[in-house]
Coordinates of C-alpha atoms and ligand atoms in Angstrom, one line a residue:
X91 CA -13.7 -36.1 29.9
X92 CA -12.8 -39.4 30.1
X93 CA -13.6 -42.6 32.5
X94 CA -12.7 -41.4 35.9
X95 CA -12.1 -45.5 36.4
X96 CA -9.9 -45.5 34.0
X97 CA -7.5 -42.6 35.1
X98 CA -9.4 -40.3 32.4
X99 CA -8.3 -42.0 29.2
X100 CA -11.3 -42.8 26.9
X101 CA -13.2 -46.4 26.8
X102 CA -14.9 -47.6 23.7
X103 CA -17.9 -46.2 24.2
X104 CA -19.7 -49.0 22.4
X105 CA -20.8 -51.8 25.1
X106 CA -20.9 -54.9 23.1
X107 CA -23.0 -57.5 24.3
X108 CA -22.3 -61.0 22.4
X109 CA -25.9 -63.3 22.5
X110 CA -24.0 -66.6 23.0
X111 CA -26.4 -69.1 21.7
X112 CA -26.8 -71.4 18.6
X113 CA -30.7 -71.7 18.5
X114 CA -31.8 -69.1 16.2
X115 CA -35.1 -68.7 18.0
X116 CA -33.3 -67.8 21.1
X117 CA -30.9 -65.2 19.0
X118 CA -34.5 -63.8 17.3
X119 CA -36.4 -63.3 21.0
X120 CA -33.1 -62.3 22.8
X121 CA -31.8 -59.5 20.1
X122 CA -35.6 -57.8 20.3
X123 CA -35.7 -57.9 24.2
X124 CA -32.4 -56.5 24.1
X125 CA -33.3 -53.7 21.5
X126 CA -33.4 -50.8 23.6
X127 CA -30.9 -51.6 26.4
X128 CA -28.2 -50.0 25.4
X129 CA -25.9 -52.8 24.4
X130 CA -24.1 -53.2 20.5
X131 CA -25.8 -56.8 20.1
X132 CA -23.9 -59.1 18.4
X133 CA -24.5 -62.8 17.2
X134 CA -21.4 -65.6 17.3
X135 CA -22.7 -65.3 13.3
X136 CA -21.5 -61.7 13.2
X137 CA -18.0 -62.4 14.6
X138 CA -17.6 -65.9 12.8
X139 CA -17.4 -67.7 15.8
X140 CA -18.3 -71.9 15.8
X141 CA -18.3 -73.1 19.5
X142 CA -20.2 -75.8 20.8
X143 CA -20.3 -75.9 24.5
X144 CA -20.7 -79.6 26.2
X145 CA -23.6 -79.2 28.8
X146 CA -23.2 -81.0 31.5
X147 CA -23.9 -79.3 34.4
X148 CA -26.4 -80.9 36.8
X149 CA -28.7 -77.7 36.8
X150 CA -29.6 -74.8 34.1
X151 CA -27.8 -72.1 36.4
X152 CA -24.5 -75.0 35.8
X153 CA -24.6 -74.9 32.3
X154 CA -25.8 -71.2 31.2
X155 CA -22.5 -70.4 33.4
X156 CA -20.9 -72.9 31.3
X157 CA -22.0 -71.6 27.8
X158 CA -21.7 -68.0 28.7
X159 CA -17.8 -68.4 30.0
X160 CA -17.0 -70.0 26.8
X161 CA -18.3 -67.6 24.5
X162 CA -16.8 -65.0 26.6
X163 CA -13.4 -66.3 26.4
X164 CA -13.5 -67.0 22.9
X165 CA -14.7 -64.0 22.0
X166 CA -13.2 -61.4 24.4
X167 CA -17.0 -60.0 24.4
X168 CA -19.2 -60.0 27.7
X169 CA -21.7 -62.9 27.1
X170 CA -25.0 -63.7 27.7
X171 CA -26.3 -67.2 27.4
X172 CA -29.4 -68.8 27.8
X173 CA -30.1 -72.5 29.4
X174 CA -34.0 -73.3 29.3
X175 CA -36.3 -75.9 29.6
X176 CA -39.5 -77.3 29.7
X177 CA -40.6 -79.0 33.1
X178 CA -43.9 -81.1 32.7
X179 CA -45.6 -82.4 36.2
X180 CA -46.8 -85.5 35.3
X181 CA -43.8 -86.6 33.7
X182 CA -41.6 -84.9 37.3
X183 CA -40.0 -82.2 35.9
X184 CA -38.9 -83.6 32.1
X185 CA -37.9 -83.2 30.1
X186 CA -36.3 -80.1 31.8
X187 CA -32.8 -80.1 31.6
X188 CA -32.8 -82.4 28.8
X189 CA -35.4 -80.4 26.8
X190 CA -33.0 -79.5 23.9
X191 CA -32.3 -83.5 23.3
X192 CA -35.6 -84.9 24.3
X193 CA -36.0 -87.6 21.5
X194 CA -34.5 -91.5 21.0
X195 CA -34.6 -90.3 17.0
X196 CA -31.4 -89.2 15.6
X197 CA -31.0 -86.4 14.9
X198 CA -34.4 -85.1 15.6
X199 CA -35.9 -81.7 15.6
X200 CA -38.4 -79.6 17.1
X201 CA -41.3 -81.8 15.7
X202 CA -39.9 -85.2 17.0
X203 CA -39.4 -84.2 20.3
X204 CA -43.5 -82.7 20.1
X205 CA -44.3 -85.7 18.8
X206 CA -42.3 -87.8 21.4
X207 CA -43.2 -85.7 24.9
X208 CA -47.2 -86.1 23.8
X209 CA -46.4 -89.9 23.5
X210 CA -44.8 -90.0 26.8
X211 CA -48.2 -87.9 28.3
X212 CA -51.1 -90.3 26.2
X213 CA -51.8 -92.1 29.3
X214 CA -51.3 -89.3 32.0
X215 CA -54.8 -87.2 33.2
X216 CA -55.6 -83.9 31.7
X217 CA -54.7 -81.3 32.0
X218 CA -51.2 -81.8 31.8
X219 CA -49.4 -79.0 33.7
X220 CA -45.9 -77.5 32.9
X221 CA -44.0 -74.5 32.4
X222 CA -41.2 -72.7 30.5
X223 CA -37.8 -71.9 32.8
X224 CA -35.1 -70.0 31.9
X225 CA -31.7 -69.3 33.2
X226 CA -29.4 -66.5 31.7
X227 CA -25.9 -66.0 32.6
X228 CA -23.7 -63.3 31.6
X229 CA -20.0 -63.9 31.7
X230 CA -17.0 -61.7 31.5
X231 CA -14.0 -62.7 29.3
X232 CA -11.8 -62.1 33.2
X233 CA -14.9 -65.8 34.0
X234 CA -17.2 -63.1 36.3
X235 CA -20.5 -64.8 36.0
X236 CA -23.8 -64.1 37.4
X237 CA -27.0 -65.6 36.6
X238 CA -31.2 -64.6 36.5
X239 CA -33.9 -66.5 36.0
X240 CA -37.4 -66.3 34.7
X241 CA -40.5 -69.0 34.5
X242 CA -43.7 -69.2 32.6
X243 CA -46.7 -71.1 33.3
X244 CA -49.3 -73.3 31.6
X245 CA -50.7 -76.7 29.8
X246 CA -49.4 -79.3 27.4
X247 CA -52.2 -79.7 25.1
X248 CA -52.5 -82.6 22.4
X249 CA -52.7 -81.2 19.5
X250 CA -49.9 -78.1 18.2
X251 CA -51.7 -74.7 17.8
X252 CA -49.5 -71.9 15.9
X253 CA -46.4 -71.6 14.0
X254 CA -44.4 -69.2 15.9
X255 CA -42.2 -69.2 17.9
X256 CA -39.9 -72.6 18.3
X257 CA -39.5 -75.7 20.3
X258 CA -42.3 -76.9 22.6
X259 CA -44.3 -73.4 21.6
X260 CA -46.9 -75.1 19.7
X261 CA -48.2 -77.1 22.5
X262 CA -48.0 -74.9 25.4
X263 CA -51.2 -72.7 26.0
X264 CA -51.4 -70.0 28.0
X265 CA -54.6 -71.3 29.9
X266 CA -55.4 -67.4 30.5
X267 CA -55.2 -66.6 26.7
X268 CA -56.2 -69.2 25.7
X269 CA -53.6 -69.2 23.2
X270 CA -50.5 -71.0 22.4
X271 CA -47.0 -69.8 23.2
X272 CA -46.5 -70.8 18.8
X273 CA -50.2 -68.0 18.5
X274 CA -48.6 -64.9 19.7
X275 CA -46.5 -62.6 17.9
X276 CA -43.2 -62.3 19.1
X277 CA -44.0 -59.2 20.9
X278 CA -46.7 -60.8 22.9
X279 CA -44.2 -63.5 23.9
X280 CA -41.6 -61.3 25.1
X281 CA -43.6 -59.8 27.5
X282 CA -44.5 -63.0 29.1
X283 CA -42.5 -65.7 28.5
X284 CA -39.7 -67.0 30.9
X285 CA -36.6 -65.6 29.1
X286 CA -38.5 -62.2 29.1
X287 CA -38.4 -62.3 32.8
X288 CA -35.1 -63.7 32.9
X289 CA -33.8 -60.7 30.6
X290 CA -35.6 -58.1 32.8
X291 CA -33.8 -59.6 35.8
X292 CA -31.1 -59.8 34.4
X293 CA -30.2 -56.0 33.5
X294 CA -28.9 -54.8 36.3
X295 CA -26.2 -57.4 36.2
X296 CA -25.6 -56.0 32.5
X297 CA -25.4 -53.1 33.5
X298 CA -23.0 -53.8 36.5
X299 CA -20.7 -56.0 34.6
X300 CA -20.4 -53.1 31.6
X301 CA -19.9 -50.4 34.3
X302 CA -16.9 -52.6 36.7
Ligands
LIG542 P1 -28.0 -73.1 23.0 O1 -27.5 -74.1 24.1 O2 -27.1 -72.9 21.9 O3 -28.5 -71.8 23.6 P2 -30.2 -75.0 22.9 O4 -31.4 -75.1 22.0 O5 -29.4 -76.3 22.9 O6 -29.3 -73.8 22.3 P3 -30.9 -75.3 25.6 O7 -29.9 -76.4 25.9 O8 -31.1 -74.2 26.7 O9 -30.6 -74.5 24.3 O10 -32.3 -76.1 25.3 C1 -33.5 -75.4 25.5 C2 -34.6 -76.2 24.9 O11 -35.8 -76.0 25.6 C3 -34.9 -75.7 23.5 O12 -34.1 -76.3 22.5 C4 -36.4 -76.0 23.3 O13 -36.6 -77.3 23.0 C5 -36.9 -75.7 24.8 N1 -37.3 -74.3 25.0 C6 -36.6 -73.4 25.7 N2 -37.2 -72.2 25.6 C7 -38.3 -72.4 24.8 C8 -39.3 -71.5 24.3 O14 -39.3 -70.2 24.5 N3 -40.2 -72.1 23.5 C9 -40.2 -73.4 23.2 N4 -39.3 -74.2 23.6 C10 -38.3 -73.8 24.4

C-alpha cells in the first residue's frame, strides 16, 4: 500500500528533518531532544552545507522564520531553526535579540560576552532577574513556516558556576535548583530549558508539515 495522498505510489519513508543552525550547542541539545521523534536528523555538516543567514528581523519569531526558509531552500530538507536569547530585567530585555553578538570585542566568544553582560549589571540591585527564550521555526522548502516558542526562568549571578552547556549557561541559576543552567547534565537541561519547551511545542507542527 502506498500513500493514499499520493495516488498510492510510495514516499520515502524516511522523514528527514535538517537542524538548521551553526552553534554547535544548539545542534548537541536539539539532535537529543529530537532523538526519539521519529525524524532522520541531519546537521548542515552532514550535507556539506555553509549558509549564513543575515538576521535582521525585529523579533526572534522574524528571524527563526528567516534562518529556517533558508536552510530549507538550500537544502530541499524541511528545517527547523532556532532564534534565542537572553532577556535580563534590569538591563530591559538585553541583550535579547542581540544575545548572540552581545560584546564591543571583536570577534568575541562566549566568555566575552559573560564577561561584558556582568559589567553592564555591576551597578544594578541583586538579584538580577532574567530568562532564557526560545523561538523555533520549521520551514518547508515550498517557504510553509510556522513557529513555537518556549521560555525559562531565573538569576544572573556574578560569578560562572559549571562547564556545560554554552553561552550565558554558566551564570544563569535555576533559583529552585539552585544550580546553574552550565551544572546540569544535558539531560537535566532538556527537560527544562526554553528550547525544550519550544521543541515539545513544536511537534505537532513537525508532524503536520511531514504528513501535508
Ligand atoms: P544560529 O543562528 O546559527 O542558530 P546563534 O548562536 O547565532 O546560532 P542566535 O542568533 O539564536 O543563535 O543567538 C542565540 C544566543 O543566545 C546564543 O549564541 C547564546 O549566546 C544565547 N543562548 C541561547 N540559548 C542559550 C542557552 O540554552 N544557553 C546559553 N545561552 C543561550
Amino acid at each position: 500500500m502506498g500513500n493514499p495522498k499520493n495516488n498510492g505510489r510510495f514516499t520515502n519513508a524516511v522523514k528527514k528533518l535538517l537542524i538548521a543552525t551553526n552553534n554547535k550547542g544548539k545542534v548537541k541539545e536539539l539532535q537529543q531532544l529530537l532523538k526519539d521523534s521519529g525524524f532522520e536528523l541531519v546537521t548542515p555538516a552532514d550535507i556539506k552545507l555553509t549558509l549564513e543567514v543575515e538576521e535582521d528581523g525585529k523579533n526572534y519569531s522574524e528571524n527563526a522564520a528567516k534562518k529556517a526558509i533558508a536552510f530549507a531552500n538550500a537544502s530541499g530538507l524541511i528545517s527547523l531553526a532556532d532564534d534565542s536569547g537572553l532577556e535580563v530585567e534590569a538591563l530591559n530585555g538585553a541583550p535579547g535579540l542581540y544575545s548572540a553578538r552581545y560584546s564591543p570585542k571583536p570577534g568575541a566568544n562566549d566568555a566575552d560576552r559573560r564577561t561584558f553582560l556582568l559589567q553592564n549589571l555591576q551597578d544594578k540591585p541583586r538579584p538580577w532577574k532574567a530568562h532564557f527564550h526560545a523561538t523555533i521555526a520549521i520551514a518547508k522548502p515550498s517557504g510553509e513556516v510556522e513557529v513555537a516558542e518556549g521560555n525559562c526562568f531565573g538569576e544572573i549571578i556574578p560569578v560562572e558556576r559549571g562547564t556545560g552547556g554554552f553561552g550565558y549557561d554558566p551564570i544563569f541559576l535555576l533559583p529552585k535548583l539552585d544550580q546553574t543552567m552550565a551544572e546540569l547534565d544535558m539531560e537535566h537541561k532538556n527537560r527544562l530549558s526554553h528550547r525544550a519547551l519550544a521543541v515539545m511545542n513544536a511537534l505537532p507542527i513537525l508532524t503536520k508539515l511531514f504528513g501535508e
